[in-house]
């Protein structure tokens, strides 16, 4: 199997969301074709810019076989899929899957993810895996309270999580029934000073690069703002975070990009979760770095040399569906947001607008992260017509 997938080949992307859309743009820039497997939806953000959209489920054998047949290399923009069928068909067809399915399987299940992180020597919050109400009660007693109970799969943007300051049998049964069907991870609450992330890229020969440390702020469990370099994390902690992300990527034998989200508590780091794909907190790299997180993903999976990834001071702010709640029904004021010529607007091409749904983002580059954030927030504020 050749390590290099040259321009002109077809990149298969599992998932049809905005991350696949942005990777497709990068692929087209270098002359690649793109096929996306959407999971069932049609006219997806990624499918709209891909050369081929396979609008079928991840467990549809014929559709997955078609997708594999179209692809010269397969990668991911979404990890909550059943990887077995795709990995088996790709192996039979001699199509490389980068990152490998074992990394996706670990990242999509909080229990497997925690065990993989511990095997890499990464610090994680104290946790218990539970499947019953009595197990949940024991975990609360062992670890707290307070604790955070999280569903082991399909939890994102704060969904499928509950904070417990106490628990009784009735409450525990309710939690198991509502979010614990496949089991729960119960974690101690980490009293963090800052939330950060590192996006690291690793190529087929093991070479690595990174975009530095991003400092993140979440609102209601959803990423709201990111700045780089971090404004409240010292250089020693930042360097340790980069080293930790690289260690995890190396341990996993990653080929692609990996986002490692961490809590900072004093001078210590605690890994919260990993995502073996581009990440919202890396969106500012599109303008801030010579090679963005999407460019690095493309280069890594295709066996090309990794690019220059250092970032200028930058900020990103998320645009959620709440901004469409306009009494005039005219929608956000895009022209007003773009009055500042240094503001970059990225919309994801989603037709269905819902509160809390990520619809796009704004980035800005400036002489400092603080100044970039001020301008990006001001641009987002101008989107409101009321």
Short mmCIF file of C-alpha atoms in Angstrom, two decimals:
data_model
loop_
_atom_site.label_atom_id
_atom_site.label_comp_id
_atom_site.label_asym_id
_atom_site.label_seq_id
_atom_site.Cartn_x
_atom_site.Cartn_y
_atom_site.Cartn_z
CA UNK A 1 0.00 0.00 0.00
CA UNK A 2 1.52 3.33 -1.06
CA UNK A 3 1.90 5.87 1.73
CA UNK A 4 1.29 8.84 -0.59
CA UNK A 5 -2.11 9.63 -2.09
CA UNK A 6 -1.36 12.15 -4.83
CA UNK A 7 -3.56 15.04 -5.99
CA UNK A 8 -6.19 13.84 -8.43
CA UNK A 9 -7.20 10.99 -6.14
CA UNK A 10 -10.47 10.89 -4.18
CA UNK A 11 -10.63 11.57 -0.46
CA UNK A 12 -13.50 9.79 1.28
CA UNK A 13 -14.88 11.68 4.27
CA UNK A 14 -17.07 9.94 6.83
CA UNK A 15 -19.66 12.53 7.85
CA UNK A 16 -21.36 15.31 5.94
CA UNK A 17 -21.07 18.21 8.40
CA UNK A 18 -19.21 21.49 8.39
CA UNK A 19 -15.83 19.93 9.16
CA UNK A 20 -16.11 17.79 6.04
CA UNK A 21 -17.17 20.88 4.13
CA UNK A 22 -14.02 22.76 5.13
CA UNK A 23 -11.81 19.76 4.42
CA UNK A 24 -13.45 19.49 0.99
CA UNK A 25 -12.52 23.08 0.23
CA UNK A 26 -8.91 22.28 1.13
CA UNK A 27 -8.93 19.13 -0.97
CA UNK A 28 -10.30 20.90 -4.01
CA UNK A 29 -7.62 23.57 -3.68
CA UNK A 30 -4.99 20.90 -4.22
CA UNK A 31 -6.88 19.13 -7.00
CA UNK A 32 -8.35 16.20 -5.07
CA UNK A 33 -11.83 14.87 -5.59
CA UNK A 34 -14.04 14.33 -2.53
CA UNK A 35 -16.74 11.82 -1.63
CA UNK A 36 -18.72 12.06 1.59
CA UNK A 37 -20.74 9.41 3.41
CA UNK A 38 -23.37 11.38 5.27
CA UNK A 39 -25.04 8.85 7.55
CA UNK A 40 -28.34 9.23 5.74
CA UNK A 41 -29.03 12.92 5.23
CA UNK A 42 -29.09 14.51 1.77
CA UNK A 43 -27.76 17.89 0.67
CA UNK A 44 -25.51 18.12 3.71
CA UNK A 45 -23.01 20.93 4.34
CA UNK A 46 -20.20 18.63 3.25
CA UNK A 47 -22.20 17.01 0.46
CA UNK A 48 -22.93 20.36 -1.14
CA UNK A 49 -19.26 20.95 -1.93
CA UNK A 50 -18.12 17.32 -2.41
CA UNK A 51 -17.89 15.73 -5.84
CA UNK A 52 -20.04 12.82 -4.67
CA UNK A 53 -22.48 12.66 -1.76
CA UNK A 54 -23.39 9.16 -0.60
CA UNK A 55 -26.53 9.88 1.41
CA UNK A 56 -26.82 6.60 3.29
CA UNK A 57 -26.43 5.16 6.76
CA UNK A 58 -23.09 4.06 8.15
CA UNK A 59 -24.52 0.53 8.46
CA UNK A 60 -25.81 0.34 4.87
CA UNK A 61 -23.53 -2.32 3.44
CA UNK A 62 -24.05 -1.55 -0.25
CA UNK A 63 -23.71 2.20 0.25
CA UNK A 64 -20.58 1.84 2.38
CA UNK A 65 -19.11 -0.48 -0.23
CA UNK A 66 -19.84 2.13 -2.91
CA UNK A 67 -18.22 4.84 -0.77
CA UNK A 68 -15.12 2.72 -0.22
CA UNK A 69 -14.97 2.00 -3.94
CA UNK A 70 -14.96 5.72 -4.70
CA UNK A 71 -12.18 6.49 -2.19
CA UNK A 72 -8.40 6.33 -2.41
CA UNK A 73 -8.05 7.25 1.28
CA UNK A 74 -10.73 7.56 3.96
CA UNK A 75 -10.82 10.00 6.86
CA UNK A 76 -13.33 11.29 9.40
CA UNK A 77 -15.09 14.50 10.27
CA UNK A 78 -17.37 12.76 12.75
CA UNK A 79 -16.52 9.93 15.11
CA UNK A 80 -19.93 8.74 16.34
CA UNK A 81 -20.25 6.00 13.73
CA UNK A 82 -20.09 2.23 13.74
CA UNK A 83 -16.59 1.69 12.39
CA UNK A 84 -16.59 -2.10 11.96
CA UNK A 85 -18.30 -2.40 8.59
CA UNK A 86 -16.41 0.47 7.01
CA UNK A 87 -13.04 -0.65 8.37
CA UNK A 88 -13.64 -4.22 7.15
CA UNK A 89 -14.65 -3.16 3.63
CA UNK A 90 -11.79 -0.67 3.40
CA UNK A 91 -9.30 -3.33 4.48
CA UNK A 92 -10.57 -5.74 1.85
CA UNK A 93 -10.31 -3.03 -0.81
CA UNK A 94 -6.81 -2.02 0.36
CA UNK A 95 -7.98 1.57 1.01
CA UNK A 96 -6.13 3.28 3.89
CA UNK A 97 -8.27 4.64 6.73
CA UNK A 98 -6.56 7.54 8.51
CA UNK A 99 -6.85 7.89 11.49
CA UNK A 100 -7.38 4.18 12.06
CA UNK A 101 -10.69 2.78 13.20
CA UNK A 102 -9.30 1.83 16.61
CA UNK A 103 -8.71 5.53 17.41
CA UNK A 104 -12.27 6.39 16.35
CA UNK A 105 -13.64 3.54 18.46
CA UNK A 106 -11.78 4.88 21.50
CA UNK A 107 -12.83 8.48 20.97
CA UNK A 108 -16.51 7.67 20.53
CA UNK A 109 -16.88 5.92 23.90
CA UNK A 110 -15.93 7.76 27.08
CA UNK A 111 -14.87 4.63 28.89
CA UNK A 112 -12.57 3.44 26.11
CA UNK A 113 -11.32 7.00 25.71
CA UNK A 114 -10.36 7.24 29.39
CA UNK A 115 -8.58 3.91 29.28
CA UNK A 116 -6.67 4.89 26.13
CA UNK A 117 -5.62 8.17 27.75
CA UNK A 118 -4.42 6.44 30.90
CA UNK A 119 -2.47 3.95 28.80
CA UNK A 120 -0.74 6.94 27.19
CA UNK A 121 0.16 8.26 30.64
CA UNK A 122 -2.23 11.22 30.37
CA UNK A 123 -3.80 12.65 33.55
CA UNK A 124 -7.60 12.32 33.67
CA UNK A 125 -10.21 13.14 36.28
CA UNK A 126 -11.07 10.35 38.72
CA UNK A 127 -14.01 8.43 37.28
CA UNK A 128 -16.19 5.35 37.53
CA UNK A 129 -17.97 3.46 34.77
CA UNK A 130 -21.50 2.57 35.84
CA UNK A 131 -24.48 0.82 34.29
CA UNK A 132 -27.01 0.69 37.14
CA UNK A 133 -28.68 3.03 39.60
CA UNK A 134 -26.87 1.40 42.52
CA UNK A 135 -23.58 1.77 40.68
CA UNK A 136 -24.32 5.45 40.13
CA UNK A 137 -25.01 5.95 43.84
CA UNK A 138 -21.73 4.24 44.76
CA UNK A 139 -19.85 6.46 42.28
CA UNK A 140 -21.36 9.61 43.78
CA UNK A 141 -20.32 8.46 47.24
CA UNK A 142 -16.81 7.52 46.09
CA UNK A 143 -16.01 10.62 44.05
CA UNK A 144 -18.03 13.46 45.44
CA UNK A 145 -20.41 15.05 45.42
CA UNK A 146 -20.42 17.05 43.23
CA UNK A 147 -19.85 14.81 40.21
CA UNK A 148 -20.67 14.89 36.51
CA UNK A 149 -22.53 11.92 35.03
CA UNK A 150 -22.02 11.62 31.26
CA UNK A 151 -23.47 9.17 28.78
CA UNK A 152 -20.69 7.06 27.31
CA UNK A 153 -21.72 7.71 23.70
CA UNK A 154 -23.34 10.45 21.62
CA UNK A 155 -22.84 13.21 24.16
CA UNK A 156 -21.56 16.49 22.79
CA UNK A 157 -22.01 20.24 23.37
CA UNK A 158 -23.06 19.50 26.94
CA UNK A 159 -25.81 17.08 25.92
CA UNK A 160 -26.24 13.85 27.82
CA UNK A 161 -24.62 15.19 31.00
CA UNK A 162 -25.93 16.00 34.45
CA UNK A 163 -24.23 17.50 37.48
CA UNK A 164 -25.07 15.82 40.77
CA UNK A 165 -24.65 17.39 44.19
CA UNK A 166 -26.58 14.54 45.79
CA UNK A 167 -28.47 11.49 44.64
CA UNK A 168 -31.12 9.09 45.89
CA UNK A 169 -32.39 5.86 44.40
CA UNK A 170 -35.24 7.54 42.51
CA UNK A 171 -32.99 10.19 40.96
CA UNK A 172 -30.35 7.60 40.08
CA UNK A 173 -32.91 5.38 38.32
CA UNK A 174 -34.18 8.39 36.36
CA UNK A 175 -30.66 9.28 35.19
CA UNK A 176 -29.94 5.71 34.12
CA UNK A 177 -33.24 5.55 32.22
CA UNK A 178 -32.82 8.91 30.46
CA UNK A 179 -29.13 9.11 29.57
CA UNK A 180 -27.56 5.88 30.79
CA UNK A 181 -28.97 3.28 28.42
CA UNK A 182 -25.46 2.36 27.19
CA UNK A 183 -23.77 3.19 30.48
CA UNK A 184 -22.34 6.26 32.15
CA UNK A 185 -19.02 7.75 33.08
CA UNK A 186 -19.21 9.46 36.48
CA UNK A 187 -16.36 11.92 37.04
CA UNK A 188 -15.18 14.14 39.82
CA UNK A 189 -15.69 17.85 39.15
CA UNK A 190 -12.38 19.47 38.20
CA UNK A 191 -12.07 23.02 39.62
CA UNK A 192 -10.26 24.38 36.58
CA UNK A 193 -8.73 27.80 36.03
CA UNK A 194 -8.90 27.60 32.24
CA UNK A 195 -9.99 25.32 29.42
CA UNK A 196 -7.49 24.80 26.63
CA UNK A 197 -6.98 22.61 23.60
CA UNK A 198 -4.14 21.60 21.33
CA UNK A 199 -4.59 20.44 17.74
CA UNK A 200 -1.67 18.23 16.77
CA UNK A 201 -1.03 16.69 13.34
CA UNK A 202 0.94 13.49 12.81
CA UNK A 203 1.97 12.15 9.42
CA UNK A 204 2.45 8.65 8.06
CA UNK A 205 6.15 8.61 9.03
CA UNK A 206 5.48 9.88 12.55
CA UNK A 207 6.43 13.52 12.00
CA UNK A 208 4.35 15.92 14.10
CA UNK A 209 3.42 19.56 14.27
CA UNK A 210 0.89 21.63 16.22
CA UNK A 211 -0.96 24.95 16.19
CA UNK A 212 -0.02 25.96 19.73
CA UNK A 213 -2.44 26.28 22.61
CA UNK A 214 -6.00 27.54 22.21
CA UNK A 215 -7.87 28.95 25.21
CA UNK A 216 -11.58 28.21 25.14
CA UNK A 217 -14.71 29.48 26.86
CA UNK A 218 -17.88 27.39 26.83
CA UNK A 219 -21.40 28.68 27.44
CA UNK A 220 -24.09 26.11 28.33
CA UNK A 221 -21.70 23.34 27.29
CA UNK A 222 -21.11 24.77 23.79
CA UNK A 223 -17.82 26.32 22.70
CA UNK A 224 -18.36 30.08 22.52
CA UNK A 225 -14.94 31.68 22.03
CA UNK A 226 -11.36 30.63 21.37
CA UNK A 227 -8.18 32.71 21.45
CA UNK A 228 -4.57 31.93 20.63
CA UNK A 229 -2.12 32.36 22.19
CA UNK A 230 -3.85 31.76 25.54
CA UNK A 231 -4.25 34.83 27.72
CA UNK A 232 -4.41 33.14 31.15
CA UNK A 233 -1.97 30.25 30.78
CA UNK A 234 1.76 30.66 31.30
CA UNK A 235 4.43 29.46 28.86
CA UNK A 236 5.49 26.47 30.97
CA UNK A 237 1.94 25.10 31.18
CA UNK A 238 1.41 25.81 27.47
CA UNK A 239 4.58 23.89 26.58
CA UNK A 240 3.50 20.99 28.80
CA UNK A 241 0.09 20.93 27.06
CA UNK A 242 1.73 20.68 23.63
CA UNK A 243 4.01 17.89 24.84
CA UNK A 244 1.06 16.02 26.33
CA UNK A 245 -0.97 16.26 23.11
CA UNK A 246 2.01 14.99 21.11
CA UNK A 247 2.52 12.10 23.53
CA UNK A 248 -1.12 11.03 23.16
CA UNK A 249 -0.96 11.28 19.36
CA UNK A 250 2.19 9.20 19.29
CA UNK A 251 0.79 6.58 21.65
CA UNK A 252 -2.32 6.23 19.48
CA UNK A 253 -0.16 6.02 16.33
CA UNK A 254 -2.33 8.73 14.86
CA UNK A 255 -2.23 9.58 11.18
CA UNK A 256 -4.26 12.76 10.79
CA UNK A 257 -5.12 15.47 13.30
CA UNK A 258 -6.10 15.15 16.94
CA UNK A 259 -7.61 17.76 19.24
CA UNK A 260 -6.83 17.24 22.92
CA UNK A 261 -9.05 19.24 25.28
CA UNK A 262 -7.65 19.89 28.75
CA UNK A 263 -8.41 21.63 32.01
CA UNK A 264 -5.75 23.80 33.63
CA UNK A 265 -5.69 23.70 37.42
CA UNK A 266 -2.82 25.80 38.70
CA UNK A 267 0.25 24.32 37.03
CA UNK A 268 -1.42 20.96 36.38
CA UNK A 269 -3.23 19.60 33.34
CA UNK A 270 -6.19 17.21 33.21
CA UNK A 271 -7.29 15.79 29.85
CA UNK A 272 -11.03 16.12 29.34
CA UNK A 273 -11.51 14.48 25.95
CA UNK A 274 -10.00 13.90 22.53
CA UNK A 275 -11.32 14.30 19.00
CA UNK A 276 -9.41 12.57 16.17
CA UNK A 277 -10.43 15.17 13.59
CA UNK A 278 -10.41 18.95 13.20
CA UNK A 279 -12.14 20.76 16.04
CA UNK A 280 -14.11 23.97 16.55
CA UNK A 281 -11.35 25.34 18.74
CA UNK A 282 -8.98 25.11 15.77
CA UNK A 283 -11.09 27.12 13.33
CA UNK A 284 -9.02 30.26 13.71
CA UNK A 285 -6.11 28.37 12.11
CA UNK A 286 -7.77 28.90 8.72
CA UNK A 287 -6.65 32.53 8.79
CA UNK A 288 -4.03 32.48 11.54
CA UNK A 289 -1.74 29.71 10.24
CA UNK A 290 0.01 29.13 6.94
CA UNK A 291 -1.42 25.59 7.04
CA UNK A 292 -4.76 25.26 8.83
CA UNK A 293 -5.95 22.24 10.79
CA UNK A 294 -7.78 21.14 7.63
CA UNK A 295 -4.65 21.55 5.55
CA UNK A 296 -2.72 19.46 8.05
CA UNK A 297 -5.41 16.78 8.06
CA UNK A 298 -5.28 16.60 4.28
CA UNK A 299 -1.48 16.46 4.19
CA UNK A 300 -1.27 13.85 6.93
CA UNK A 301 -3.81 11.41 5.51
CA UNK A 302 -2.39 11.75 1.99
CA UNK A 303 1.19 11.13 3.11
CA UNK A 304 2.33 14.63 2.16
CA UNK A 305 4.81 16.67 4.22
CA UNK A 306 3.15 18.60 7.03
CA UNK A 307 2.98 22.37 6.66
CA UNK A 308 3.95 25.37 8.78
CA UNK A 309 1.39 25.55 11.58
CA UNK A 310 2.37 28.39 13.92
CA UNK A 311 -0.44 30.88 14.48
CA UNK A 312 -0.60 34.64 14.59
CA UNK A 313 -2.69 36.07 17.48
CA UNK A 314 -6.30 35.26 16.63
CA UNK A 315 -9.78 34.69 17.98
CA UNK A 316 -12.85 32.74 16.98
CA UNK A 317 -16.45 33.25 18.10
CA UNK A 318 -19.22 30.77 17.37
CA UNK A 319 -22.44 31.69 15.59
CA UNK A 320 -25.42 29.73 16.90
CA UNK A 321 -28.95 29.37 15.62
CA UNK A 322 -30.19 31.67 18.38
CA UNK A 323 -29.13 34.64 16.21
CA UNK A 324 -31.93 33.83 13.75
CA UNK A 325 -34.53 34.59 16.44
CA UNK A 326 -35.24 37.92 14.79
CA UNK A 327 -38.69 39.52 15.21
CA UNK A 328 -38.32 41.06 11.73
CA UNK A 329 -37.64 37.63 10.17
CA UNK A 330 -34.77 39.11 8.15
CA UNK A 331 -32.14 36.96 9.78
CA UNK A 332 -28.70 38.06 10.96
CA UNK A 333 -27.21 41.29 9.61
CA UNK A 334 -24.27 39.80 7.72
CA UNK A 335 -23.35 43.11 6.13
CA UNK A 336 -23.06 44.79 9.52
CA UNK A 337 -20.77 42.07 10.85
CA UNK A 338 -18.45 42.50 7.91
CA UNK A 339 -18.02 46.27 8.24
CA UNK A 340 -14.71 45.46 9.91
CA UNK A 341 -12.49 44.40 6.96
CA UNK A 342 -10.38 42.23 9.26
CA UNK A 343 -13.31 39.98 10.20
CA UNK A 344 -13.69 36.60 8.47
CA UNK A 345 -17.15 35.06 8.28
CA UNK A 346 -17.61 31.31 7.83
CA UNK A 347 -21.11 29.92 7.36
CA UNK A 348 -21.75 26.19 7.26
CA UNK A 349 -24.58 25.97 4.74
CA UNK A 350 -27.13 24.47 7.13
CA UNK A 351 -30.79 24.92 6.18
CA UNK A 352 -32.35 23.97 9.51
CA UNK A 353 -31.86 26.62 12.17
CA UNK A 354 -32.20 25.65 15.83
CA UNK A 355 -31.21 27.38 19.05
CA UNK A 356 -27.84 26.06 20.13
CA UNK A 357 -26.99 24.68 16.69
CA UNK A 358 -23.62 25.72 15.27
CA UNK A 359 -24.36 27.66 12.09
CA UNK A 360 -21.00 29.32 11.50
CA UNK A 361 -18.15 31.21 13.10
CA UNK A 362 -16.27 34.50 12.92
CA UNK A 363 -12.51 34.84 13.19
CA UNK A 364 -10.19 37.81 13.49
CA UNK A 365 -6.41 38.28 13.51
CA UNK A 366 -4.75 41.17 15.32
CA UNK A 367 -1.62 42.16 17.17
CA UNK A 368 -2.91 40.40 20.31
CA UNK A 369 -5.41 37.70 21.12
CA UNK A 370 -7.32 40.10 23.36
CA UNK A 371 -7.74 42.66 20.59
CA UNK A 372 -8.72 39.97 18.07
CA UNK A 373 -11.39 38.69 20.47
CA UNK A 374 -12.81 42.17 21.03
CA UNK A 375 -13.23 42.67 17.29
CA UNK A 376 -14.72 39.22 16.71
CA UNK A 377 -17.24 39.65 19.54
CA UNK A 378 -18.16 43.11 18.26
CA UNK A 379 -18.80 41.66 14.80
CA UNK A 380 -21.02 38.94 16.24
CA UNK A 381 -22.93 41.53 18.26
CA UNK A 382 -23.63 43.49 15.08
CA UNK A 383 -25.36 40.43 13.61
CA UNK A 384 -28.39 41.09 15.84
CA UNK A 385 -30.97 43.40 14.30
CA UNK A 386 -32.76 43.98 17.58
#
